PDB file of C-alpha atoms and ligand atoms in Angstrom:
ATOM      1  CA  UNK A   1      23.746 -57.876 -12.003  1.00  0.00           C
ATOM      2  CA  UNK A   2      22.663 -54.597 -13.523  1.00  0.00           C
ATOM      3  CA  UNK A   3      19.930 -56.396 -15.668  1.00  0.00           C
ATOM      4  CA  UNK A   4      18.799 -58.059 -12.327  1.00  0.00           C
ATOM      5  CA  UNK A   5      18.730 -54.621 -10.703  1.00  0.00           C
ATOM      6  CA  UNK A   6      16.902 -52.970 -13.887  1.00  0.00           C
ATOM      7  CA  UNK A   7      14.407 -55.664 -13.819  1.00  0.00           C
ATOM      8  CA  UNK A   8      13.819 -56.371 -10.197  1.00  0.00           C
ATOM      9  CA  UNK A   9      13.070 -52.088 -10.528  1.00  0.00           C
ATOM     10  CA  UNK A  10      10.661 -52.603 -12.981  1.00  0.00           C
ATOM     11  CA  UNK A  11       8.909 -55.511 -11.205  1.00  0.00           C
ATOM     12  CA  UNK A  12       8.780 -53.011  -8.187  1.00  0.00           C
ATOM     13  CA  UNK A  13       7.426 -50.320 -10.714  1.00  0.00           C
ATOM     14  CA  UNK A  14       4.671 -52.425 -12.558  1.00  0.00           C
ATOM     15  CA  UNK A  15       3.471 -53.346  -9.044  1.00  0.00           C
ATOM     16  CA  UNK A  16       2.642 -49.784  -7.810  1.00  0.00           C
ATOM     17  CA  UNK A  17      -1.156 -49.373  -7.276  1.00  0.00           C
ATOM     18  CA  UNK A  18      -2.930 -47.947 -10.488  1.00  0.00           C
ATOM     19  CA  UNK A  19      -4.529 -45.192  -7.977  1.00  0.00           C
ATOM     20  CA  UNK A  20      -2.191 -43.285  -5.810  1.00  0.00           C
ATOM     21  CA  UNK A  21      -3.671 -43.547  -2.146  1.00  0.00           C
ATOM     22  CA  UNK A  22      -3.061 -40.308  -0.374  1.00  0.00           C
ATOM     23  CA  UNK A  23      -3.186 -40.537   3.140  1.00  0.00           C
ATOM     24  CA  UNK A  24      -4.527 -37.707   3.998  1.00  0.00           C
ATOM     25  CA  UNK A  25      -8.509 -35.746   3.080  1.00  0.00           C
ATOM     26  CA  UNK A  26      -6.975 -33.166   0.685  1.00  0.00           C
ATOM     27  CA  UNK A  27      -8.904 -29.562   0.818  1.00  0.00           C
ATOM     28  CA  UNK A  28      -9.785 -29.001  -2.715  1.00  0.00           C
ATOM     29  CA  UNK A  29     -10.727 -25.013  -4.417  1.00  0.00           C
ATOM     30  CA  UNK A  30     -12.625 -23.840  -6.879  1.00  0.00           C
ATOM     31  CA  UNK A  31     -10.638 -21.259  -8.572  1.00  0.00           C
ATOM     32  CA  UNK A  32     -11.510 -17.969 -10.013  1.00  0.00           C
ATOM     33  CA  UNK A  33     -15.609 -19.064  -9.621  1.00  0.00           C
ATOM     34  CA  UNK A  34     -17.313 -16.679  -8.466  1.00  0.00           C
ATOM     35  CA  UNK A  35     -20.176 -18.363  -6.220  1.00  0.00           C
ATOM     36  CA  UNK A  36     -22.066 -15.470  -5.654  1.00  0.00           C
ATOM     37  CA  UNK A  37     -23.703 -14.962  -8.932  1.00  0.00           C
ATOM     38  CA  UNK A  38     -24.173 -18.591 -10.076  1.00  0.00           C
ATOM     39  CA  UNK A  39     -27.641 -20.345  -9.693  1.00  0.00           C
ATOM     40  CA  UNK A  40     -28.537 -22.138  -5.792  1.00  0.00           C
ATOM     41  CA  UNK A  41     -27.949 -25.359  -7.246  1.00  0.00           C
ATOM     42  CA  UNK A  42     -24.559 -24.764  -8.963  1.00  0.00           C
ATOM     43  CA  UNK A  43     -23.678 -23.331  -5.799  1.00  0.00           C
ATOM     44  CA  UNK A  44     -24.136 -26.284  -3.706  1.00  0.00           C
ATOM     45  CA  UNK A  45     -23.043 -28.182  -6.567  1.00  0.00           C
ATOM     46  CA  UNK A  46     -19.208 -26.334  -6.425  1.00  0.00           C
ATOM     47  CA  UNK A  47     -18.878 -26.283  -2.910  1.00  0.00           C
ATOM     48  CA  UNK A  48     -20.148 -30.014  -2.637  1.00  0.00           C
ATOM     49  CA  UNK A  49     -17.548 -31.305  -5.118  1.00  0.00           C
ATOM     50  CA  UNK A  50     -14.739 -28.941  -5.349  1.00  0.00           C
ATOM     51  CA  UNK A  51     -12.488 -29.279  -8.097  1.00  0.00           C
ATOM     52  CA  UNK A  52     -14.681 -30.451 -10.415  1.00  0.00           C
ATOM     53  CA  UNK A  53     -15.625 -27.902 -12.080  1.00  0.00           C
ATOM     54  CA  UNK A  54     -14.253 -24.888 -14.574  1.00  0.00           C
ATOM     55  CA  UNK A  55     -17.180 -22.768 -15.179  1.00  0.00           C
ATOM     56  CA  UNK A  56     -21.312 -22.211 -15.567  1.00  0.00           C
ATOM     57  CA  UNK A  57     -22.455 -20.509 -18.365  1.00  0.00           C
ATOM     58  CA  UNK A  58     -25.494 -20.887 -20.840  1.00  0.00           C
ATOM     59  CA  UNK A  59     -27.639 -23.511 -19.007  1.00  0.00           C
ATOM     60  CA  UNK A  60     -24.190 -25.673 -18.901  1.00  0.00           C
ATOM     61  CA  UNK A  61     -21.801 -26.544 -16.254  1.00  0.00           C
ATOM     62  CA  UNK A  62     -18.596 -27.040 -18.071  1.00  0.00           C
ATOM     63  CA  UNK A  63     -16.461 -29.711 -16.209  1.00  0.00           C
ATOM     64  CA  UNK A  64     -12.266 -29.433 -16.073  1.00  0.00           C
ATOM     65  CA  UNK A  65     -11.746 -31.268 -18.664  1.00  0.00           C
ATOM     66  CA  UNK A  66     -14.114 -29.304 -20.768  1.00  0.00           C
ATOM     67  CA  UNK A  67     -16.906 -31.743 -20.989  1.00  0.00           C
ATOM     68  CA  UNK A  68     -20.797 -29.472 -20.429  1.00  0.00           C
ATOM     69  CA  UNK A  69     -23.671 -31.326 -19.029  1.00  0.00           C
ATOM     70  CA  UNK A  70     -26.929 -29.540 -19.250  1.00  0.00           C
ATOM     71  CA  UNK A  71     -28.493 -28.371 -15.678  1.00  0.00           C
ATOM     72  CA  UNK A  72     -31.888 -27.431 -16.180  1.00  0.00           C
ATOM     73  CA  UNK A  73     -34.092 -29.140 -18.910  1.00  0.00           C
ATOM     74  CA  UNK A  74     -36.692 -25.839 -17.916  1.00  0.00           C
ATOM     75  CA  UNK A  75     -40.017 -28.677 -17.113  1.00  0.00           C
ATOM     76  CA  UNK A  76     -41.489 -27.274 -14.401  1.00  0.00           C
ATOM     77  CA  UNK A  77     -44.666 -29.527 -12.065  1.00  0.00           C
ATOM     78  CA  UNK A  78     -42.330 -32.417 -12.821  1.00  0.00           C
ATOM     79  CA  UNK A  79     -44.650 -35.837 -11.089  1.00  0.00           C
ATOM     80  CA  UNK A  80     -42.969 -37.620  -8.054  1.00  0.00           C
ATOM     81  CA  UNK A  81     -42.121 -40.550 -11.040  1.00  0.00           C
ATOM     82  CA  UNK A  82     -40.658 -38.039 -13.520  1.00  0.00           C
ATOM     83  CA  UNK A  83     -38.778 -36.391 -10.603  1.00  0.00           C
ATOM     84  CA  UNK A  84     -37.154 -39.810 -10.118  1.00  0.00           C
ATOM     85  CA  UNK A  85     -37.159 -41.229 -13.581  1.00  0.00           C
ATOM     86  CA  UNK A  86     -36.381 -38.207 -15.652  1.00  0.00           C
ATOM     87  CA  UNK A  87     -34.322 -35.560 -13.386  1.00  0.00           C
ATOM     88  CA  UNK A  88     -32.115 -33.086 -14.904  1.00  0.00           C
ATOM     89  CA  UNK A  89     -29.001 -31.896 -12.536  1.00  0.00           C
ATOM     90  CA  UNK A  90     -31.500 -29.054 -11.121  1.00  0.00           C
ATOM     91  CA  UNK A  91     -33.755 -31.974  -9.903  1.00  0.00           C
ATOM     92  CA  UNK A  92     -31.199 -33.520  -8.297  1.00  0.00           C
ATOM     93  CA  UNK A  93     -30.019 -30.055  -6.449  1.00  0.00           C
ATOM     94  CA  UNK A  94     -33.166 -28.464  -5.696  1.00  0.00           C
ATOM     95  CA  UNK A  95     -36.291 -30.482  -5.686  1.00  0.00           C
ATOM     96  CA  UNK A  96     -35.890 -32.165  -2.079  1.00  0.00           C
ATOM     97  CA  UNK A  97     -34.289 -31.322   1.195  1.00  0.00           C
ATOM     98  CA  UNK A  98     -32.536 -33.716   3.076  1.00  0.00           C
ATOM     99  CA  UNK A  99     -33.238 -33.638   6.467  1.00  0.00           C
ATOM    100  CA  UNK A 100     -29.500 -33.811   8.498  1.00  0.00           C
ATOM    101  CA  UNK A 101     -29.376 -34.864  11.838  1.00  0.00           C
ATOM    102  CA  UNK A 102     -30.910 -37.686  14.400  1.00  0.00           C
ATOM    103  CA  UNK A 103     -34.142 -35.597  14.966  1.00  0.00           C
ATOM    104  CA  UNK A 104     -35.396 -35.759  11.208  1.00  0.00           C
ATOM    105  CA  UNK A 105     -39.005 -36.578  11.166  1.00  0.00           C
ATOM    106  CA  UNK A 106     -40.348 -39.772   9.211  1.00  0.00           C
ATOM    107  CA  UNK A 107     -40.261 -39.202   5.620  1.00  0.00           C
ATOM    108  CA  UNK A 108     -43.619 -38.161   4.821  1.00  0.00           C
ATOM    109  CA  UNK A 109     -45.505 -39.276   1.248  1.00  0.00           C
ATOM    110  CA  UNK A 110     -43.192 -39.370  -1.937  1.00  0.00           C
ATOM    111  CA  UNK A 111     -40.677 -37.526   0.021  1.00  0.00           C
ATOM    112  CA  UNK A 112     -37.210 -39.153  -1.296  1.00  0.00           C
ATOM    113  CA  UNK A 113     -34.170 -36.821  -0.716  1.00  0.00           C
ATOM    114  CA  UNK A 114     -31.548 -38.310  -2.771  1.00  0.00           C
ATOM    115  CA  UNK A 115     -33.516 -40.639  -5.022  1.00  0.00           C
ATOM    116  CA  UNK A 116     -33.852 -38.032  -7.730  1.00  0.00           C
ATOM    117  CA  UNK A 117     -30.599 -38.338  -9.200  1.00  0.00           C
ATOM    118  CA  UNK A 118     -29.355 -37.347 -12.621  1.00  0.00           C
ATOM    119  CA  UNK A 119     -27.364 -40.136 -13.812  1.00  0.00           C
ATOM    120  CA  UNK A 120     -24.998 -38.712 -16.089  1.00  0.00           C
ATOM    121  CA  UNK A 121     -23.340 -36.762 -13.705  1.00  0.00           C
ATOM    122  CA  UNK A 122     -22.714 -39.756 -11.538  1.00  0.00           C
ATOM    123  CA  UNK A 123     -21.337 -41.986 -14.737  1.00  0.00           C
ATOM    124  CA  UNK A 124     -19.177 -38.402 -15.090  1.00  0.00           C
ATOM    125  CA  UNK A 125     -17.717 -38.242 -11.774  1.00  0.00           C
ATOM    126  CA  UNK A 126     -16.927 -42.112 -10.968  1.00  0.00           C
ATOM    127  CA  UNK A 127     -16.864 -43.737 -14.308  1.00  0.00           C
ATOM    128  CA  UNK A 128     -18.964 -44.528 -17.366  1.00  0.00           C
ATOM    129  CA  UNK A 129     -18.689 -48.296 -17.060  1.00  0.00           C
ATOM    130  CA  UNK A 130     -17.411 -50.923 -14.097  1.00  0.00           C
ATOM    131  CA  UNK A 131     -14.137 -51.318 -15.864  1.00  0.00           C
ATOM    132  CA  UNK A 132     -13.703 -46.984 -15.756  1.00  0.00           C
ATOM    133  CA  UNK A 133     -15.409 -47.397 -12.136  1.00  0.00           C
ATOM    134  CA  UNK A 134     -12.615 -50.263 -11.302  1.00  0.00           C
ATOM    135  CA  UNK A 135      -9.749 -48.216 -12.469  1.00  0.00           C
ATOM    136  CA  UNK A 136     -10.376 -46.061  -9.679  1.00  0.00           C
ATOM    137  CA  UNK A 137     -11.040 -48.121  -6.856  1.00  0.00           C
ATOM    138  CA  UNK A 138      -9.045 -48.905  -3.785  1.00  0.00           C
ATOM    139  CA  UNK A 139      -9.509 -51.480  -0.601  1.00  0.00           C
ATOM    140  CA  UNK A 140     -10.736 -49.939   2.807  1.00  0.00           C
ATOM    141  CA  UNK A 141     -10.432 -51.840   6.064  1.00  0.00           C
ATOM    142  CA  UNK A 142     -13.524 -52.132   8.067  1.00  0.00           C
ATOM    143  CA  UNK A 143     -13.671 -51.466  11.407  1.00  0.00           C
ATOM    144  CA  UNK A 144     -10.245 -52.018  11.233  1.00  0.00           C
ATOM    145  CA  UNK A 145      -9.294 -53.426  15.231  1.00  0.00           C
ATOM    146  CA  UNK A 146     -13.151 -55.213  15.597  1.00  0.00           C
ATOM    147  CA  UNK A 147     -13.832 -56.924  12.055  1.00  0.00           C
ATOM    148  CA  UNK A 148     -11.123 -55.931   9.694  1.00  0.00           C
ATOM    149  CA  UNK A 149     -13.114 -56.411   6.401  1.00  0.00           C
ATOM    150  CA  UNK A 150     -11.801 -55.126   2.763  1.00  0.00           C
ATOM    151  CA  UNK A 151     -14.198 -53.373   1.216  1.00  0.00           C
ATOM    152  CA  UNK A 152     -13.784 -52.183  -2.499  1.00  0.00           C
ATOM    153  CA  UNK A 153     -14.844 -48.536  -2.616  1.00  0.00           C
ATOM    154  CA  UNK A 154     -13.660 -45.505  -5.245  1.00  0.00           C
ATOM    155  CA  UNK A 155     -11.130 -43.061  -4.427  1.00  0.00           C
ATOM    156  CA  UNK A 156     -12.752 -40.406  -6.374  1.00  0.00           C
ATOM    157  CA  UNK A 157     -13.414 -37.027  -3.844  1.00  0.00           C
ATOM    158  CA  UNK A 158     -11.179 -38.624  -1.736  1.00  0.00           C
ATOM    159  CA  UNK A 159     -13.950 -41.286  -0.631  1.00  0.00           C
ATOM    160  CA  UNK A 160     -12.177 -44.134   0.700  1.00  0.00           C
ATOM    161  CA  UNK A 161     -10.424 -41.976   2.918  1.00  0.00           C
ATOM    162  CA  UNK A 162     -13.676 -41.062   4.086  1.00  0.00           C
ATOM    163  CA  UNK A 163     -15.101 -44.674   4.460  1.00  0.00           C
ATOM    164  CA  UNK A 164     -11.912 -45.157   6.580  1.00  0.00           C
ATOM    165  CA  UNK A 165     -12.636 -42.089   8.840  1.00  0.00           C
ATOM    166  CA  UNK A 166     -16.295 -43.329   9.359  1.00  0.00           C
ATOM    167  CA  UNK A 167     -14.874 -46.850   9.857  1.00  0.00           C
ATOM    168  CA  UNK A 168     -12.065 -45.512  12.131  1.00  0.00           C
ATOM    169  CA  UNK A 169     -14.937 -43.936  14.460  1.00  0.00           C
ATOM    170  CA  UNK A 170     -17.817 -46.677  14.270  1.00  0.00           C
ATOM    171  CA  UNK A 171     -14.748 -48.661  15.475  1.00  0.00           C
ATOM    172  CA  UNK A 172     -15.063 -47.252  18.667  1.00  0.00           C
ATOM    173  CA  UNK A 173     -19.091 -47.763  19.198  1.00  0.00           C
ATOM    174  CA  UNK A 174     -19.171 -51.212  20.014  1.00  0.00           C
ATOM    175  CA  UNK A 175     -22.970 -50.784  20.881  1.00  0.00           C
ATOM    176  CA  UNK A 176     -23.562 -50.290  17.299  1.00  0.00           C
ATOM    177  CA  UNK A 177     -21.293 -53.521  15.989  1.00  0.00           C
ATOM    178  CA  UNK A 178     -24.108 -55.413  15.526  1.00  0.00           C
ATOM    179  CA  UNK A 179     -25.341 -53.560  12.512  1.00  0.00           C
ATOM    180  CA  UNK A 180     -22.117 -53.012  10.806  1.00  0.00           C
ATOM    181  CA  UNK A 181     -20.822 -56.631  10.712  1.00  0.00           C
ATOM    182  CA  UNK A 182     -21.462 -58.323   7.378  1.00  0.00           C
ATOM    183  CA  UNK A 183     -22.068 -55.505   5.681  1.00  0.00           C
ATOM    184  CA  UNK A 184     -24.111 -55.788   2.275  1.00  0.00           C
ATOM    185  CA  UNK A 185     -21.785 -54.826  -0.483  1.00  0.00           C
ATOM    186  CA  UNK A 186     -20.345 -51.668  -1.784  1.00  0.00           C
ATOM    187  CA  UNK A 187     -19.497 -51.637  -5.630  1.00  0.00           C
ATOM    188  CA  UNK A 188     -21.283 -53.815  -7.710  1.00  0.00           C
ATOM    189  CA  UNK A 189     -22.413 -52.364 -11.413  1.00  0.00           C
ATOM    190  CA  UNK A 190     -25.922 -53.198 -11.574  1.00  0.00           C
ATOM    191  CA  UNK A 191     -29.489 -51.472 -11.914  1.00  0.00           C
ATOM    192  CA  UNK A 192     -31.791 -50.894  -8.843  1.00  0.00           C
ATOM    193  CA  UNK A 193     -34.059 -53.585  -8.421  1.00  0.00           C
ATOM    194  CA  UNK A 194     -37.258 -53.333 -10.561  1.00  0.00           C
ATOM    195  CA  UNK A 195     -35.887 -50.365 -12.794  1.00  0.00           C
ATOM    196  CA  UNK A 196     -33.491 -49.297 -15.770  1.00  0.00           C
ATOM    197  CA  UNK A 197     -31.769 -47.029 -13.541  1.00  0.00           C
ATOM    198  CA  UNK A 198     -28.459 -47.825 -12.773  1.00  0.00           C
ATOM    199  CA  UNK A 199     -27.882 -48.542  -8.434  1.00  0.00           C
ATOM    200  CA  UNK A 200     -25.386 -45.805  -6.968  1.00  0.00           C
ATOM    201  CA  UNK A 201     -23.359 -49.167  -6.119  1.00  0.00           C
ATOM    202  CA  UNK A 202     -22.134 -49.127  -9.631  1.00  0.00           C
ATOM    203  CA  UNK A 203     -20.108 -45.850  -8.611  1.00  0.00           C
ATOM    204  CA  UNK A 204     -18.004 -47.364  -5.393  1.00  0.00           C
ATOM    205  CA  UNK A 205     -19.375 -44.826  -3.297  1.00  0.00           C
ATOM    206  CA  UNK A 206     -21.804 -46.350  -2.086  1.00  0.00           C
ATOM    207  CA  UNK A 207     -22.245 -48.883   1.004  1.00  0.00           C
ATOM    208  CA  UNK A 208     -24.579 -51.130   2.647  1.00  0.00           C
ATOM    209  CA  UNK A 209     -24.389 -52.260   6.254  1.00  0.00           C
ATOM    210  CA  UNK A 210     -25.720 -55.663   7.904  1.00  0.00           C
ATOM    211  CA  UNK A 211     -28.585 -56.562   6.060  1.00  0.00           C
ATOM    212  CA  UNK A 212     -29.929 -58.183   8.905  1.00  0.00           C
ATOM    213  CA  UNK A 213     -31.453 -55.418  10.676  1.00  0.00           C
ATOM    214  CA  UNK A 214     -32.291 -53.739   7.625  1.00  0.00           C
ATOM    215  CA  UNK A 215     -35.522 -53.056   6.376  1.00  0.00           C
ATOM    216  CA  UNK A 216     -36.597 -51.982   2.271  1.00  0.00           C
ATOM    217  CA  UNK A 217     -40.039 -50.801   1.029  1.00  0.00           C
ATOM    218  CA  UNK A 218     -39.865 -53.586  -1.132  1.00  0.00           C
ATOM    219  CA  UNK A 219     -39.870 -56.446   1.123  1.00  0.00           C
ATOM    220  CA  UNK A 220     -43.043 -54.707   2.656  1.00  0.00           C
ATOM    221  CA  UNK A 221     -45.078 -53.751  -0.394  1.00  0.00           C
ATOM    222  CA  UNK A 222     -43.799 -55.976  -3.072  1.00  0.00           C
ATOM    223  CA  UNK A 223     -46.372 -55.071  -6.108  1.00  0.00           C
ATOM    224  CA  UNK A 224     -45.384 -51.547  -5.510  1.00  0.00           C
ATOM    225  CA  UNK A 225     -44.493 -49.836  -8.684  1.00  0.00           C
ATOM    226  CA  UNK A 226     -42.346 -46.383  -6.792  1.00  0.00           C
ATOM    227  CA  UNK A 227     -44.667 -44.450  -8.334  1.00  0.00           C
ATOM    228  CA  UNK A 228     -45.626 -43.126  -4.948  1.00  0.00           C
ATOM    229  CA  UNK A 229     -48.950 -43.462  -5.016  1.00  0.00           C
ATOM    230  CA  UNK A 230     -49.159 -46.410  -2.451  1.00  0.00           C
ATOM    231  CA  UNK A 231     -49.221 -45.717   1.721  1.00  0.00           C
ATOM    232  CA  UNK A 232     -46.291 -47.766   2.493  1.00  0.00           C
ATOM    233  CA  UNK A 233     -45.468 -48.909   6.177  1.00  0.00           C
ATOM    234  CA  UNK A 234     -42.246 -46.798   7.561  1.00  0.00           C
ATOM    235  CA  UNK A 235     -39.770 -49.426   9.129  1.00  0.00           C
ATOM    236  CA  UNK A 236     -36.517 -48.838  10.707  1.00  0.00           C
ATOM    237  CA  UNK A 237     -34.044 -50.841  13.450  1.00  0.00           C
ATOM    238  CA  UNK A 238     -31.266 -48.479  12.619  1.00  0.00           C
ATOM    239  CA  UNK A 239     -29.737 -46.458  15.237  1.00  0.00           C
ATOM    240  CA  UNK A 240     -29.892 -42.552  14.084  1.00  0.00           C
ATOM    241  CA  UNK A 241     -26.380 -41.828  15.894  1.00  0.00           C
ATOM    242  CA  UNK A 242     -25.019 -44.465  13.489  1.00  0.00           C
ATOM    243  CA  UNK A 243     -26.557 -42.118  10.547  1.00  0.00           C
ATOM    244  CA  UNK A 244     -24.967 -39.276  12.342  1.00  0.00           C
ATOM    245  CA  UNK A 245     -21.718 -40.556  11.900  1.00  0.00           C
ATOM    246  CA  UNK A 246     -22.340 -41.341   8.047  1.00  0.00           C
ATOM    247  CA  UNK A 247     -23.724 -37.762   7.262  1.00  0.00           C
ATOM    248  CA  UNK A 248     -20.911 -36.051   9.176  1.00  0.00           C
ATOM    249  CA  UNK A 249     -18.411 -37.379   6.158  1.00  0.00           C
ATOM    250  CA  UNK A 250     -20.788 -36.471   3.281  1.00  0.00           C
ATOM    251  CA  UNK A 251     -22.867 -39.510   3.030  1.00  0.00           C
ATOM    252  CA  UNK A 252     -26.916 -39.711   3.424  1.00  0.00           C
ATOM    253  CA  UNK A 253     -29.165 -42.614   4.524  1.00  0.00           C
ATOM    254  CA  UNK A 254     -31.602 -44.182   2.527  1.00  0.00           C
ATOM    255  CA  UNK A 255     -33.948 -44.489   5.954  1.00  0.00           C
ATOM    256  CA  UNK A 256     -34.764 -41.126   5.349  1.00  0.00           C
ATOM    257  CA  UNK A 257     -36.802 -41.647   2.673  1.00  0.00           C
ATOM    258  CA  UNK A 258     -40.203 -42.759   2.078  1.00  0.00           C
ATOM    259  CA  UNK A 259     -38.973 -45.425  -0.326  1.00  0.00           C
ATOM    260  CA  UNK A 260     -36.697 -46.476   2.906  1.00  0.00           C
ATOM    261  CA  UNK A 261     -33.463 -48.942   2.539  1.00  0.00           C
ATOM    262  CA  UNK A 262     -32.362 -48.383   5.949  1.00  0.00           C
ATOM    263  CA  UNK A 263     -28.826 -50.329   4.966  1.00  0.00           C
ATOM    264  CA  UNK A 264     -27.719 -48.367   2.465  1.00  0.00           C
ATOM    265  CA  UNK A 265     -25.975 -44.899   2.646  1.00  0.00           C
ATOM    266  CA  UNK A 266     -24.140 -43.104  -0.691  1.00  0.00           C
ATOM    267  CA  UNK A 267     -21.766 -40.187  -0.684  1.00  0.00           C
ATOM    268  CA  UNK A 268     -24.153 -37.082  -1.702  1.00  0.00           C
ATOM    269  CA  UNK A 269     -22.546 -34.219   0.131  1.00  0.00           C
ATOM    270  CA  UNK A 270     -24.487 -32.303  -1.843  1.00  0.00           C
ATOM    271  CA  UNK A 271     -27.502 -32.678   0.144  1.00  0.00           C
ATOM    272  CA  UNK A 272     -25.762 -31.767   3.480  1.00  0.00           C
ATOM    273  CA  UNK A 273     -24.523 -28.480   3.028  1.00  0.00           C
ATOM    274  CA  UNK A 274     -25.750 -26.090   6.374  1.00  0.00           C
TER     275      UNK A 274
HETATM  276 ZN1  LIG B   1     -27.582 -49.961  -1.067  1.00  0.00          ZN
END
C-alpha cells in the first residue's frame, strides 16, 4: 500500500507542468539601478523588462545571470537596410518611435517601428533554440466563452497571462470576432519570409490574428527586396480599437509600419513606454 501511495505521488509529481503558471501579472523591480544616470535606451530597456537586468557599465548591459550583450556598436547614418539587417540593442531602442494609440498616422516611407530588432537579445530573453523556447511555453485559451482556442505562447515576462488578459477583454467585443477567429499562429521557429532573420514567432510572444482580413506588403509588391526603396501601397481592414487593446498589454502592431502585416502583433513593451 505504501509503495502504491509512494508511486501514485510520484506519478502526481512527474505530471506537474515544467513551467509554474502563476495566476496572477507579478510587478517585477529593478533593484539598486539607478535609472537616472544610465543611457535613454537602457532606461526604457529596464523599465520595459524589469528583472532582467543587474547592471550597465562599459558599453555592456550585464544580464542576472551575468551574461553582457553589447548595446551600441558606435555606427552612426546606419541605411534603412542596415537599420533592419544589422541593429545593435541601441537600434532597436532608439532609432524609431512607435506611434501608440488609434490616431497614429500611416506609416510614412521606411518608417518600421519594431522591425529593427537586435536578435540576440530576443534568443536571450525567450530561448536560443525552439526546444529552450518550448521549455517555457504554456497553453492560453482564446476568447475563452466565444471560441475557446489553445494557443501555445511563452510565459516569459509573464506573457501568457497577458495574452489571456487581452483575450479575456476582446472576449467581450463581439463586433471585432470576426478578425480574431482562426487566428494565424503564435510560436513557430522559423525565419521571416525572404530573409535570414529569424520571425519573432520563434520566441512565443508573438501572435497573428485571422488571416483573412489581413493584409502584408508582400502579397502587394512581391519582387520587393525591404530595402525600402520601393512606394508600396498602405493596406489595412483592421480595426485600430482592436490595436488599442493589444498595445495596452505591451504588444505593438505590425500595421503600423510601412512594411505592414496588419495580423501580426509581438510583445515589445519597449516601444510603448509614455
Ligand atoms: Zn506574425
Amino acid at each position: 500500500m505504501l509503495i502504491f501511495k509512494l508511486s501514485l505521488l510520484c506519478f502526481l509529481w512527474s505530471c506537474q507542468p515544467k513551467v509554474e503558471i502563476k495566476s496572477e501579472i507579478t510587478e517585477k523591480k529593478n533593484e539598486n539601478l539607478n535609472l537616472d544616470s544610465l543611457p535613454p535606451g537602457i532606461q526604457k530597456l529596464m523599465k520595459a523588462y524589469p528583472g532582467h537586468f543587474k547592471t550597465f557599465e562599459n558599453n555592456e548591459i550585464v544580464w542576472k545571470d551575468g551574461t553582457k550583450m553589447p548595446y551600441d556598436d558606435f555606427k552612426k547614418d546606419k541605411s534603412f537596410a542596415q537599420l533592419i539587417n544589422e541593429a545593435d540593442l541601441e537600434d532597436q531602442l532608439m532609432s524609431m518611435a512607435y506611434p501608440k494609440g488609434k490616431n497614429a498616422p500611416k506609416p510614412k516611407q521606411k518608417e518600421d517601428p519594431g522591425r529593427v530588432r537586435y536578435e540576440a537579445f530576443f534568443k536571450k530573453m525567450y530561448g536560443t533554440s525552439p526546444e529552450e523556447v518550448r521549455k517555457k511555453l504554456t497553453t492560453v485559451v482564446w476568447l475563452p466563452k466565444s471560441m475557446n482556442i489553445k494557443l501555445q505562447v511563452t510565459t516569459v515576462n509573464d506573457i501568457h497571462l497577458k495574452i489571456q488578459g487581452i483575450s479575456n477583454r476582446l472576449d467581450t467585443m463581439p463586433h471585432l470576432h470576426k478578425y480574431l477567429k482562426n487566428p494565424g499562429g503564435t510560436f513557430n521557429w522559423r525565419n521571416i519570409a525572404g530573409t535570414d532573420r529569424l520571425s519573432m514567432h520563434s520566441f512565443g510572444m508573438t501572435i497573428d490574428i485571422n488571416v483573412e482580413f489581413s493584409d502584408y506588403w508582400r502579397w502587394a509588391v512581391k519582387s520587393e527586396e525591404g530595402d525600402g526603396s520601393r512606394i508600396i501601397e498602405y493596406r489595412n481592414r483592421i480595426p485600430l480599437e482592436l490595436v488599442e487593446v493589444f498595445e495596452e498589454f505591451g504588444f505593438i502592431w505590425g500595421g503600423k509600419w510601412y512594411h505592414y502585416d496588419t495580423m501580426h502583433f509581438e510583445y515589445r513593451p519597449e516601444l510603448l513606454l509614455d
